[in-house]
Tab-separated table of C-alpha atoms in Angstrom:
chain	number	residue	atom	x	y	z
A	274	UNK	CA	-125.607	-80.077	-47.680
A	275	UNK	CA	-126.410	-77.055	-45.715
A	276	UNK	CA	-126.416	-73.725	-46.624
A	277	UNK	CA	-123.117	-73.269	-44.619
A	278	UNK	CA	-121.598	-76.259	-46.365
A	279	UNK	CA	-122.812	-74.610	-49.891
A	280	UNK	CA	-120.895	-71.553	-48.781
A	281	UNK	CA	-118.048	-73.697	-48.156
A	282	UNK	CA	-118.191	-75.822	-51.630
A	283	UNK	CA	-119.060	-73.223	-53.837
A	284	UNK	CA	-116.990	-69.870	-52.172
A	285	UNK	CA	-119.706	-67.449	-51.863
A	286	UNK	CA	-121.018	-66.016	-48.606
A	287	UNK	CA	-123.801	-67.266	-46.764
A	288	UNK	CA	-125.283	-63.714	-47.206
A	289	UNK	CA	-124.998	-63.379	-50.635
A	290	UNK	CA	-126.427	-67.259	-51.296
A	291	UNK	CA	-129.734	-65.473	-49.002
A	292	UNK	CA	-129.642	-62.564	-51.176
A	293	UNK	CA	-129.240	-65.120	-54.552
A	294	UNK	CA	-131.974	-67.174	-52.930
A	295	UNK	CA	-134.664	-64.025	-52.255
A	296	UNK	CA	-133.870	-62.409	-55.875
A	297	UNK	CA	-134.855	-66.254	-57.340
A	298	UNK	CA	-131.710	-66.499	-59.194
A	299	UNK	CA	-130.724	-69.635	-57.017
A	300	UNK	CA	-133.002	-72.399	-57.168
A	301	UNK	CA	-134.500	-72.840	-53.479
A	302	UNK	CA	-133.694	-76.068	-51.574
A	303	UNK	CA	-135.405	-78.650	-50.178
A	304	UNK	CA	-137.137	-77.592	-47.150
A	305	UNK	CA	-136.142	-79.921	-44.279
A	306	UNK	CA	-137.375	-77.790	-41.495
A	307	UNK	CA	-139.693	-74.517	-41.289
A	308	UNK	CA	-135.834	-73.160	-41.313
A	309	UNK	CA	-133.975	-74.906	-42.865
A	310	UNK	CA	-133.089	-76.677	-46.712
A	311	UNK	CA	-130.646	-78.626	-48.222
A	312	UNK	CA	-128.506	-78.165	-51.500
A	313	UNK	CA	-126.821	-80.046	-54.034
A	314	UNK	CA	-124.335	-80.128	-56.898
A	315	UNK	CA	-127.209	-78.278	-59.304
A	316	UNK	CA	-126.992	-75.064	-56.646
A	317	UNK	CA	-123.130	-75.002	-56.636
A	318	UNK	CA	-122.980	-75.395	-60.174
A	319	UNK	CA	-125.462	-72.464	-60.335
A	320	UNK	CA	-123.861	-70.557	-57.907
A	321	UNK	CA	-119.939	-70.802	-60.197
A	322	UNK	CA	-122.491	-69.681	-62.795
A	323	UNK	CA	-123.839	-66.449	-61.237
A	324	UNK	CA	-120.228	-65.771	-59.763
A	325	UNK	CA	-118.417	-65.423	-63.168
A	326	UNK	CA	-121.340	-63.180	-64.909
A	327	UNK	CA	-121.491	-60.983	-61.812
A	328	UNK	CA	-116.938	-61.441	-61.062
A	329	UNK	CA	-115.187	-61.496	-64.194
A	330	UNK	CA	-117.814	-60.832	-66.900
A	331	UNK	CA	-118.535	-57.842	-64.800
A	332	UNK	CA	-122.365	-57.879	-65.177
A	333	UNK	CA	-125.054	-56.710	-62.544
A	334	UNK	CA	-126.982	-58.606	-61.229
A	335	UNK	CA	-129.895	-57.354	-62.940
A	336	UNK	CA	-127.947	-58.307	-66.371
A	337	UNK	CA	-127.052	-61.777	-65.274
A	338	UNK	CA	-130.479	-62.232	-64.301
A	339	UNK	CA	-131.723	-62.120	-67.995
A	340	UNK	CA	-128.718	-64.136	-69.377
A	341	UNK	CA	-129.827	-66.766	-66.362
A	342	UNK	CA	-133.662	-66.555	-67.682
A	343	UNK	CA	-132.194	-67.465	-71.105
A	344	UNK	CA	-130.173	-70.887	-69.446
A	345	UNK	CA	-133.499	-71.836	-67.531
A	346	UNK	CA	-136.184	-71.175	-70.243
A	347	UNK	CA	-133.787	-72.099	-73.813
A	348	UNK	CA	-137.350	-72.446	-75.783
A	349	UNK	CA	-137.799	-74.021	-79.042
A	350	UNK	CA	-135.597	-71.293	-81.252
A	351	UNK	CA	-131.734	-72.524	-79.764
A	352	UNK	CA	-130.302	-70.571	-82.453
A	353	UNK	CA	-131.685	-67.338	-81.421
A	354	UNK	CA	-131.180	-67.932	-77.565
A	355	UNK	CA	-127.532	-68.234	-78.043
A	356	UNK	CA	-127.703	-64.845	-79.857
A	357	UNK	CA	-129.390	-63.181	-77.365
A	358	UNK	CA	-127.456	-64.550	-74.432
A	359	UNK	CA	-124.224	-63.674	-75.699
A	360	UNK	CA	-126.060	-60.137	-76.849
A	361	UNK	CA	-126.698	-59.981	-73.337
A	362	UNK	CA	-123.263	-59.813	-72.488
A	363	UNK	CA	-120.709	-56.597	-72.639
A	364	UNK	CA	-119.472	-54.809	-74.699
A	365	UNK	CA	-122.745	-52.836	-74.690
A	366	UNK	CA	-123.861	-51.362	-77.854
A	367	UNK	CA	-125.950	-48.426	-78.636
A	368	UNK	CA	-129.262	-49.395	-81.211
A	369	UNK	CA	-128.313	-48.323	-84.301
A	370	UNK	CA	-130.534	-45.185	-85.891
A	371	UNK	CA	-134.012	-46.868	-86.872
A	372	UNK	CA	-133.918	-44.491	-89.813
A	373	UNK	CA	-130.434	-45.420	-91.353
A	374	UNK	CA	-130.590	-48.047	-94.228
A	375	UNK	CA	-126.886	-48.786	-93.910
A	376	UNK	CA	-125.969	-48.357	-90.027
A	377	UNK	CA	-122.688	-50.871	-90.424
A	378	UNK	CA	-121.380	-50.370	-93.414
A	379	UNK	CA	-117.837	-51.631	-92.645
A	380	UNK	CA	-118.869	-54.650	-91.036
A	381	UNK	CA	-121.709	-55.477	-93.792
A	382	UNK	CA	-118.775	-55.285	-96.198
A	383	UNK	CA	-116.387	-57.590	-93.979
A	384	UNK	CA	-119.059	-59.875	-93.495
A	385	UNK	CA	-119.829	-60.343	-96.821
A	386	UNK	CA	-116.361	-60.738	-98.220
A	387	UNK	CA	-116.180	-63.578	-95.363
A	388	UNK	CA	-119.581	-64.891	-97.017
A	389	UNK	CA	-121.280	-64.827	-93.528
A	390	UNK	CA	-124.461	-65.371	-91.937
A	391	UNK	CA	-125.681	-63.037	-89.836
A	392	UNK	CA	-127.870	-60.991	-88.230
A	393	UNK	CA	-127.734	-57.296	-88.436
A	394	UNK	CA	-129.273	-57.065	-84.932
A	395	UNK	CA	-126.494	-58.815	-83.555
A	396	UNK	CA	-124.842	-56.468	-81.506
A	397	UNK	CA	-120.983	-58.046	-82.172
A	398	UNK	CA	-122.178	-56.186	-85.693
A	399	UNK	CA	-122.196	-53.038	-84.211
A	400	UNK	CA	-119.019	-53.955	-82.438
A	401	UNK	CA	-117.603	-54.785	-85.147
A	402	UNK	CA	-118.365	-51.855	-86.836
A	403	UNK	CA	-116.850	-49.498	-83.855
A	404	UNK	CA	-113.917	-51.742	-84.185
A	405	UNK	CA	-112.937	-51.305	-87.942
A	406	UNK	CA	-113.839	-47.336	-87.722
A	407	UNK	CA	-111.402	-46.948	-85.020
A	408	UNK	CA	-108.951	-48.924	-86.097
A	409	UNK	CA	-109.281	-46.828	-89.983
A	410	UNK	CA	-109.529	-43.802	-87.591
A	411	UNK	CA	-105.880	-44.167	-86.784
A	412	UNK	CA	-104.701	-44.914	-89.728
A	413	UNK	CA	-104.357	-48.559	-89.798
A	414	UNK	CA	-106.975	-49.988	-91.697
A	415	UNK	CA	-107.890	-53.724	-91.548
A	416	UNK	CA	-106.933	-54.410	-94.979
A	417	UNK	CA	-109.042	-56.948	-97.032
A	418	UNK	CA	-106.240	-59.387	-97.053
A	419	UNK	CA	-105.846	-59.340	-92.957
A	420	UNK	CA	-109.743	-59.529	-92.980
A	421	UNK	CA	-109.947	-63.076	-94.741
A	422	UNK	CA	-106.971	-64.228	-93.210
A	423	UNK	CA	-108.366	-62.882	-89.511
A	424	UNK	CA	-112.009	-64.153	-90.613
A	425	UNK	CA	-111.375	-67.526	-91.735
A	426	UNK	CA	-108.845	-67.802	-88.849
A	427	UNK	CA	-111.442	-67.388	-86.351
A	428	UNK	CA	-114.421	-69.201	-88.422
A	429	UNK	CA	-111.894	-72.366	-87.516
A	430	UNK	CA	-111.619	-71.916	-83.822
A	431	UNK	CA	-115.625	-71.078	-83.755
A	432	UNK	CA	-116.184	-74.444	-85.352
A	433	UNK	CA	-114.162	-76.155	-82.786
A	434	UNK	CA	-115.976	-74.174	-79.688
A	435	UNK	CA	-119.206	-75.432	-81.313
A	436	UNK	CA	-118.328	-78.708	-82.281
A	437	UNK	CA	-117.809	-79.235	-78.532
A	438	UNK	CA	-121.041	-77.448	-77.734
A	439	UNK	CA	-123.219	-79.836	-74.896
A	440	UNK	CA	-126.605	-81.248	-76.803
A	441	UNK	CA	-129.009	-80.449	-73.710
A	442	UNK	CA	-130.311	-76.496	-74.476
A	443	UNK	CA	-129.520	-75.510	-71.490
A	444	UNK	CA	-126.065	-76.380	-70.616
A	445	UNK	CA	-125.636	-75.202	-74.301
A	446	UNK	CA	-126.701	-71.488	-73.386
A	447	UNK	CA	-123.997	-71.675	-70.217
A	448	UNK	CA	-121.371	-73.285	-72.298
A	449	UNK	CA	-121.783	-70.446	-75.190
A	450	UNK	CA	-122.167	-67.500	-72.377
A	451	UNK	CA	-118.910	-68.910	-70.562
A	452	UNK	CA	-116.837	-69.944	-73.489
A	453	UNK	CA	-117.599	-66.658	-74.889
A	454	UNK	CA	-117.196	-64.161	-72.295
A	455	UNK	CA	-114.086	-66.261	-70.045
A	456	UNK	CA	-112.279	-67.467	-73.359
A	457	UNK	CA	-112.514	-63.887	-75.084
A	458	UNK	CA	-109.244	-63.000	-72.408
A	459	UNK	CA	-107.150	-66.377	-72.757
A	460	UNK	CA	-107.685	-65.434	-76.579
A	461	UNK	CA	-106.329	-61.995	-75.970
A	462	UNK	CA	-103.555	-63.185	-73.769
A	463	UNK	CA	-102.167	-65.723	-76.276
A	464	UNK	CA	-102.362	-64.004	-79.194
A	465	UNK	CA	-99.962	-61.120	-76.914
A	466	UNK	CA	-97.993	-63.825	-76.123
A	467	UNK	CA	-97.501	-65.205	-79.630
A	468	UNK	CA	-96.300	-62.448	-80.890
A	469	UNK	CA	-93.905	-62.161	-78.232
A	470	UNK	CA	-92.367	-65.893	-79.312
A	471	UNK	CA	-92.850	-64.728	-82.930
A	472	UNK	CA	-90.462	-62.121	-82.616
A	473	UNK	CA	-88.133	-63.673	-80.014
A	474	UNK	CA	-87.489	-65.782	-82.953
A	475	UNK	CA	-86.881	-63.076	-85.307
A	476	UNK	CA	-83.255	-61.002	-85.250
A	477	UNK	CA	-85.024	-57.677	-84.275
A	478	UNK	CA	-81.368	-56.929	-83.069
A	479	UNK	CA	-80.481	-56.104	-79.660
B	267	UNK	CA	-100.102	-25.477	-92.809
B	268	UNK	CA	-101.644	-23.902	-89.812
B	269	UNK	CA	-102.853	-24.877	-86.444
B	270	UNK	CA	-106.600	-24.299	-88.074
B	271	UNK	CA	-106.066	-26.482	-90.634
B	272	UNK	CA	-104.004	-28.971	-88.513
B	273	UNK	CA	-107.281	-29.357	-86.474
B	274	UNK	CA	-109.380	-29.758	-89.381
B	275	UNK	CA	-106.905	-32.076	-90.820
B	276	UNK	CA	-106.942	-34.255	-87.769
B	277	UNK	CA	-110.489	-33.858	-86.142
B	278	UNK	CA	-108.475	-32.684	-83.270
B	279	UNK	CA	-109.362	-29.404	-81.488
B	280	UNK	CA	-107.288	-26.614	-81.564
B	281	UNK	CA	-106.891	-25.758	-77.592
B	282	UNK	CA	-106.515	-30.096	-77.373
B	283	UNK	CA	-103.914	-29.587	-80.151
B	284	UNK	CA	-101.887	-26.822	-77.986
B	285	UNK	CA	-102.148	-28.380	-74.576
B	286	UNK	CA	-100.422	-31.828	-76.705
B	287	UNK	CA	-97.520	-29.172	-77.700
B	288	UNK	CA	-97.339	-27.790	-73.977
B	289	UNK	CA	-97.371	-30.798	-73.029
B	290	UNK	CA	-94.386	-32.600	-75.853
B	291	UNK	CA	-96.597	-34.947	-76.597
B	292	UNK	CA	-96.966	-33.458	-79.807
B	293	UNK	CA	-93.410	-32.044	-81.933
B	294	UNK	CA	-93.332	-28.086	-83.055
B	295	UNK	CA	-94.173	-27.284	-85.652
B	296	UNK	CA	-91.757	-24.913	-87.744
B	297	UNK	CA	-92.321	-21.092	-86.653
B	298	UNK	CA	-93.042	-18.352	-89.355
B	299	UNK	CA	-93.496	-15.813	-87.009
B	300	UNK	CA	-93.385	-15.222	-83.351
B	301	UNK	CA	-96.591	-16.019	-82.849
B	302	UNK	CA	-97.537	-18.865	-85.969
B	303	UNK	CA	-96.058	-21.714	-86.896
B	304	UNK	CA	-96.654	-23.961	-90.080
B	305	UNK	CA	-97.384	-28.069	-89.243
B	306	UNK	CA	-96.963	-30.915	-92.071
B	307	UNK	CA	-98.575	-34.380	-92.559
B	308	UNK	CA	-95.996	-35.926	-89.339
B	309	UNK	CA	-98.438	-33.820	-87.185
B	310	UNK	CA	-101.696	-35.395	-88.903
B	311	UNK	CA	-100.071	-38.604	-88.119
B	312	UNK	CA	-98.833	-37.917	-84.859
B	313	UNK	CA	-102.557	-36.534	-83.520
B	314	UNK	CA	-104.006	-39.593	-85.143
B	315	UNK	CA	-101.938	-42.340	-83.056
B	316	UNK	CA	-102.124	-39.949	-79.379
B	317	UNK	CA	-106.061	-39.793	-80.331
B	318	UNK	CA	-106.376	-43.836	-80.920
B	319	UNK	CA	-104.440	-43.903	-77.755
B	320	UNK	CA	-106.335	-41.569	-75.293
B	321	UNK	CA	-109.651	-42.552	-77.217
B	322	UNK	CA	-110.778	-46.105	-78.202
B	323	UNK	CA	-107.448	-48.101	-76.527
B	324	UNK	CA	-108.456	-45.744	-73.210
B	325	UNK	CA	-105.111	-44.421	-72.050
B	326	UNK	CA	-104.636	-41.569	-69.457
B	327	UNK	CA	-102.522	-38.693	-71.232
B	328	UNK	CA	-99.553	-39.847	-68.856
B	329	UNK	CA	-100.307	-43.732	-70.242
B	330	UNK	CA	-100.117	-42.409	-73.209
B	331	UNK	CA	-96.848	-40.617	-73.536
B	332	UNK	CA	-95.021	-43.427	-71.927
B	333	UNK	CA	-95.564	-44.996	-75.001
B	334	UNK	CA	-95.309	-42.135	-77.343
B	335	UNK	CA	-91.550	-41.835	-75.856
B	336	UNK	CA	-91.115	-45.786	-77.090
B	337	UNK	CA	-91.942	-44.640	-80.283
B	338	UNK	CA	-90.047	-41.898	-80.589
B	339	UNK	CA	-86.739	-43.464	-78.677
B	340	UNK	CA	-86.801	-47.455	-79.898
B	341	UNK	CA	-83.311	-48.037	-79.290
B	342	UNK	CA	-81.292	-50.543	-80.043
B	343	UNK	CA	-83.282	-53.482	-78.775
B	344	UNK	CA	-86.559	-53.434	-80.744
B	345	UNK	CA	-87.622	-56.810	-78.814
B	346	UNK	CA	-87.717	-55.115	-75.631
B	347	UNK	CA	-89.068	-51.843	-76.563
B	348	UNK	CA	-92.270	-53.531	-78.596
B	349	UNK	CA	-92.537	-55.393	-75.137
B	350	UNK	CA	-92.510	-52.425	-73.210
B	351	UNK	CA	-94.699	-51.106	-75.421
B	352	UNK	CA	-97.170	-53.507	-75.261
B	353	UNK	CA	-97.120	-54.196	-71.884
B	354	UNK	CA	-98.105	-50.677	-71.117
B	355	UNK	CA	-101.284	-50.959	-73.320
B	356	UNK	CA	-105.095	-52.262	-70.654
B	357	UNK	CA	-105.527	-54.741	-69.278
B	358	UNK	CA	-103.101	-52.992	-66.562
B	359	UNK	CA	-102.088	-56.221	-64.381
B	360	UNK	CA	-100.279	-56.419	-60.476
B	361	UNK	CA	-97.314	-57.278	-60.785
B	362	UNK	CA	-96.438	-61.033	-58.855
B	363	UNK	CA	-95.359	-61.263	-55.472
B	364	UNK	CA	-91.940	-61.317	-55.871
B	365	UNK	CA	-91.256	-64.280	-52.908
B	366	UNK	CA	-93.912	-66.707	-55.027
B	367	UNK	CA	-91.182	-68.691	-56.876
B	368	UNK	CA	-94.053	-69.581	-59.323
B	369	UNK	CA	-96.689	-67.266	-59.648
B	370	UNK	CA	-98.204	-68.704	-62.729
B	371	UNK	CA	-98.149	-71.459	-62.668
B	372	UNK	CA	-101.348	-72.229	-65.277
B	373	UNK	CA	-99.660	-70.031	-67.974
B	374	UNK	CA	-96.666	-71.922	-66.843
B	375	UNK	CA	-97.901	-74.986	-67.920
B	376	UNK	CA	-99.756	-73.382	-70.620
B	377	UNK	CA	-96.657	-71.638	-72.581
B	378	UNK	CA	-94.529	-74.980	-72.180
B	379	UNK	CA	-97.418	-77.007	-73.712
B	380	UNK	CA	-96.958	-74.349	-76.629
B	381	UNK	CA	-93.437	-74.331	-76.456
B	382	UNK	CA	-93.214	-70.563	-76.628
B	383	UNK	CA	-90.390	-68.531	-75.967
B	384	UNK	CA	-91.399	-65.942	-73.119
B	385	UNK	CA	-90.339	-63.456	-70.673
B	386	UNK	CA	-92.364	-63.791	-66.956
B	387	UNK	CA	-92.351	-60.201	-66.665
B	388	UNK	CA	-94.516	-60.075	-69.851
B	389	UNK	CA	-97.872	-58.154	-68.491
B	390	UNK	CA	-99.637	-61.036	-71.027
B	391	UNK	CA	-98.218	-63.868	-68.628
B	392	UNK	CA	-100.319	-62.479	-65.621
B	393	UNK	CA	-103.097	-61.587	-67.771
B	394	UNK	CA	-103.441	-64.957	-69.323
B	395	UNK	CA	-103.032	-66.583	-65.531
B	396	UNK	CA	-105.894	-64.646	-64.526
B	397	UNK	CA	-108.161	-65.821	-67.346
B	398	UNK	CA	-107.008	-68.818	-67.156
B	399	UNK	CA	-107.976	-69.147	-63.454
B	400	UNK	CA	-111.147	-67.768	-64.066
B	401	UNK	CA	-112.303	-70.413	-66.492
B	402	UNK	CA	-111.369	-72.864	-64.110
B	403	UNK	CA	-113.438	-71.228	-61.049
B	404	UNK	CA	-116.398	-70.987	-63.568
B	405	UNK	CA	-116.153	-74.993	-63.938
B	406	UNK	CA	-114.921	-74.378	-67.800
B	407	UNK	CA	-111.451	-74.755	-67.786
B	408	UNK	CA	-109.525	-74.516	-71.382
B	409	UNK	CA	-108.447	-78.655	-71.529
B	410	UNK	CA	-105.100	-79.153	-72.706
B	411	UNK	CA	-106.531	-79.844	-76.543
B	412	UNK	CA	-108.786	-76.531	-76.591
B	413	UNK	CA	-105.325	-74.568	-75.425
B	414	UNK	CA	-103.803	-75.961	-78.448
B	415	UNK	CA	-106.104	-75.590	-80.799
B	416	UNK	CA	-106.349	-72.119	-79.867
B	417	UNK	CA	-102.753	-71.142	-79.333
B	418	UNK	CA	-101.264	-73.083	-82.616
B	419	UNK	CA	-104.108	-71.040	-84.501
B	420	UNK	CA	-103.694	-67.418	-82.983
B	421	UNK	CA	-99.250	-68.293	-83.615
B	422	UNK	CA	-100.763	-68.362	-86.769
B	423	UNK	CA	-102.236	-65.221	-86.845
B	424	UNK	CA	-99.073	-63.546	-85.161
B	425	UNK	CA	-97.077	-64.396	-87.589
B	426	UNK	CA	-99.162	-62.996	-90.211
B	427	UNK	CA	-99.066	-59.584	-88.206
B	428	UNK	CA	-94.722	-59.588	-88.027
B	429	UNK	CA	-94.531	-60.415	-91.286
B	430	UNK	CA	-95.888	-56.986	-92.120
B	431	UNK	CA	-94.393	-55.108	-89.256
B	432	UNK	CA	-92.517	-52.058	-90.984
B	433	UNK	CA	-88.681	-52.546	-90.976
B	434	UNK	CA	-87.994	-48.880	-89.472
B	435	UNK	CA	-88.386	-49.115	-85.705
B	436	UNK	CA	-90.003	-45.822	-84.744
B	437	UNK	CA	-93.407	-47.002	-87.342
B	438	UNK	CA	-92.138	-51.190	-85.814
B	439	UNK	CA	-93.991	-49.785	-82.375
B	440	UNK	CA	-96.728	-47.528	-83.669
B	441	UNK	CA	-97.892	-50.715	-85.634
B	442	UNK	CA	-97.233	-52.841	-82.865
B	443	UNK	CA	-99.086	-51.036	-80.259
B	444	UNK	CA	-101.855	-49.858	-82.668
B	445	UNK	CA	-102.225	-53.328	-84.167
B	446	UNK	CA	-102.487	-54.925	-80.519
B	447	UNK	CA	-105.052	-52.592	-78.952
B	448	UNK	CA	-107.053	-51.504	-82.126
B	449	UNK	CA	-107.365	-55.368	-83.870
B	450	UNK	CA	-108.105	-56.768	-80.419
B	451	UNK	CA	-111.909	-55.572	-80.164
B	452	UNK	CA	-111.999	-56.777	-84.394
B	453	UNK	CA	-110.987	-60.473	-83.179
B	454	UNK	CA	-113.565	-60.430	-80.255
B	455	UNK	CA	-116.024	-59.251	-82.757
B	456	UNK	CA	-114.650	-62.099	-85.371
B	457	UNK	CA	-115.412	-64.406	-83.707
B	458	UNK	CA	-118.717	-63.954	-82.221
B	459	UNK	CA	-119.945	-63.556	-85.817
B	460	UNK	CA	-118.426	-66.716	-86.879
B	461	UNK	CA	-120.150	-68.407	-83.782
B	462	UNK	CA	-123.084	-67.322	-85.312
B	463	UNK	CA	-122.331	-68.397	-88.872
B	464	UNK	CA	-121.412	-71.839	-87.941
B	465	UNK	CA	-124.049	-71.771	-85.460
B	466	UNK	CA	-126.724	-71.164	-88.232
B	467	UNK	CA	-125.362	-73.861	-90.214
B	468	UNK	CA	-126.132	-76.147	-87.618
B	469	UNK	CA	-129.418	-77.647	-87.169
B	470	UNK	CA	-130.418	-76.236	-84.028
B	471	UNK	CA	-133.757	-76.435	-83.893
B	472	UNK	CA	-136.304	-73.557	-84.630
């Protein structure tokens, strides 16, 4: 197709394909004339890509760039791709103080009554960390109890997401960035909405 | 004791501590003079939920106190009030077009594949629509057996949470609105870190 019917299949201007196109985040065409190229199915599939980091996901273009460097160049080390892709993506986190020994101690402890790899350069640690100070800040702890039943809870559904994980390295990158960063809100959204049903089903009198 | 030690107490400033009393967000405390007044462990409390409020969950002062005044007026139909509650906490949605007999139709479909009980005007029903749609538009749509997985699991986890809801209303909202907004960022957190747990189970390659 041309660039016009790209426009057309994928829903983003012809002026911002140009701009995709100049910045080398779009794969160029073939060349069928000095001026012109055609596309295929790999540049609207790219294209849905960019659109959700840069709509949705809400990153620049500069951050989608390095997330989309990470889905063209996986490596050898798949395992630590998929940690820095979804690194890449918000919330941002601020580097934790070089000189502390212990910069997460809440989430070092929840991790470790959950009996859980990871990586203390991870930023979700230091998310995780903000989260459980805030949430002690205001005087509603997570208790350990909630944390093993919210823990194991979600170890479940992570096993599912990568159970269903493509093979190829690369489609596995823009399968973890996606199904990360667009499920994190239909997660959100349920769980709203099934506490709603929960208690519609209680007599919380009216 | 005293405004001084109500700010030390709380972390709270005292000219922020004031402006909340100006303003009613915050109760009187009981005078011992004309110009002093002595403040008890309900104003510790009380500074602690308007700070988790105007601080990590990111309400406006006005935000805010429309859902301080839920928790200080429940009345008689706890449902609706944690509802209202709730649906005043981000991500603020726009309200449907009220001529579209069907205007969402994905969490339609979604919520009657759960069989959940649910009220349309639910903020969580527009919110979920939009994520929904936006997994779709990124070529990752949540298939029929993912939205189960996912919504019989976080029921699950709802009815953990109401089963420990406090019986007295006015503490029924605090712990409904602080357990929405401040365990939301632990879950996103959760589960990134069990990605990477199951992920480094896996043999991914190194």
């Amino acid at each position: 197709m041309r660039i016009s019917g790209l426009a057309d299949a994928s829903g983003v201007a012809v002026a911002t394909i140009k701009f995709y196109l100049r910045e080398g985040l779009l794969h160029p065409g073939v060349a069928t004339s000095a001026t012109q190229a055609t596309y295929d199915d790999s540049h609207v599939r790219r294209l849905r890509l960019i659109r959700a980091l840069t709509g949705p996901v809400g990153l620049s273009v500069q951050q989608a760039r390095a997330i989309l460097e990470l889905v063209d160049d996986p490596g050898h080390d798949l395992y630590s791709t998929l940690g820095r892709a979804v690194g890449a993506l918000p919330p941002t986190t601020t580097a934790a103080d070089a000189a502390d020994p212990d910069p997460y101690p809440r989430a070092r402890a929840a991790l470790e009554a959950l009996e859980q790899v990871y990586d203390p350069r991870f930023p979700a640690v230091a998310q995780l960390e903000t989260a459980l100070a805030a949430a002690e800040d205001a005087g509603l702890p997570i208790s350990p109890e909630r944390l093993l039943a919210y823990g194991r809870t979600l170890r479940e559904l992570a096993a599912y997401d990568l159970e269903r994980m493509p093979p190829e390295p690369r489609a596995a990158v823009e399968y973890t960035v996606l199904g990360t960063a667009l499920y994190e809100p239909v997660i959100l959204a349920l769980r709203r909405l099934a506490h709603q049903d929960v208690a519609a089903r209680l007599d919380l009198g009216q």
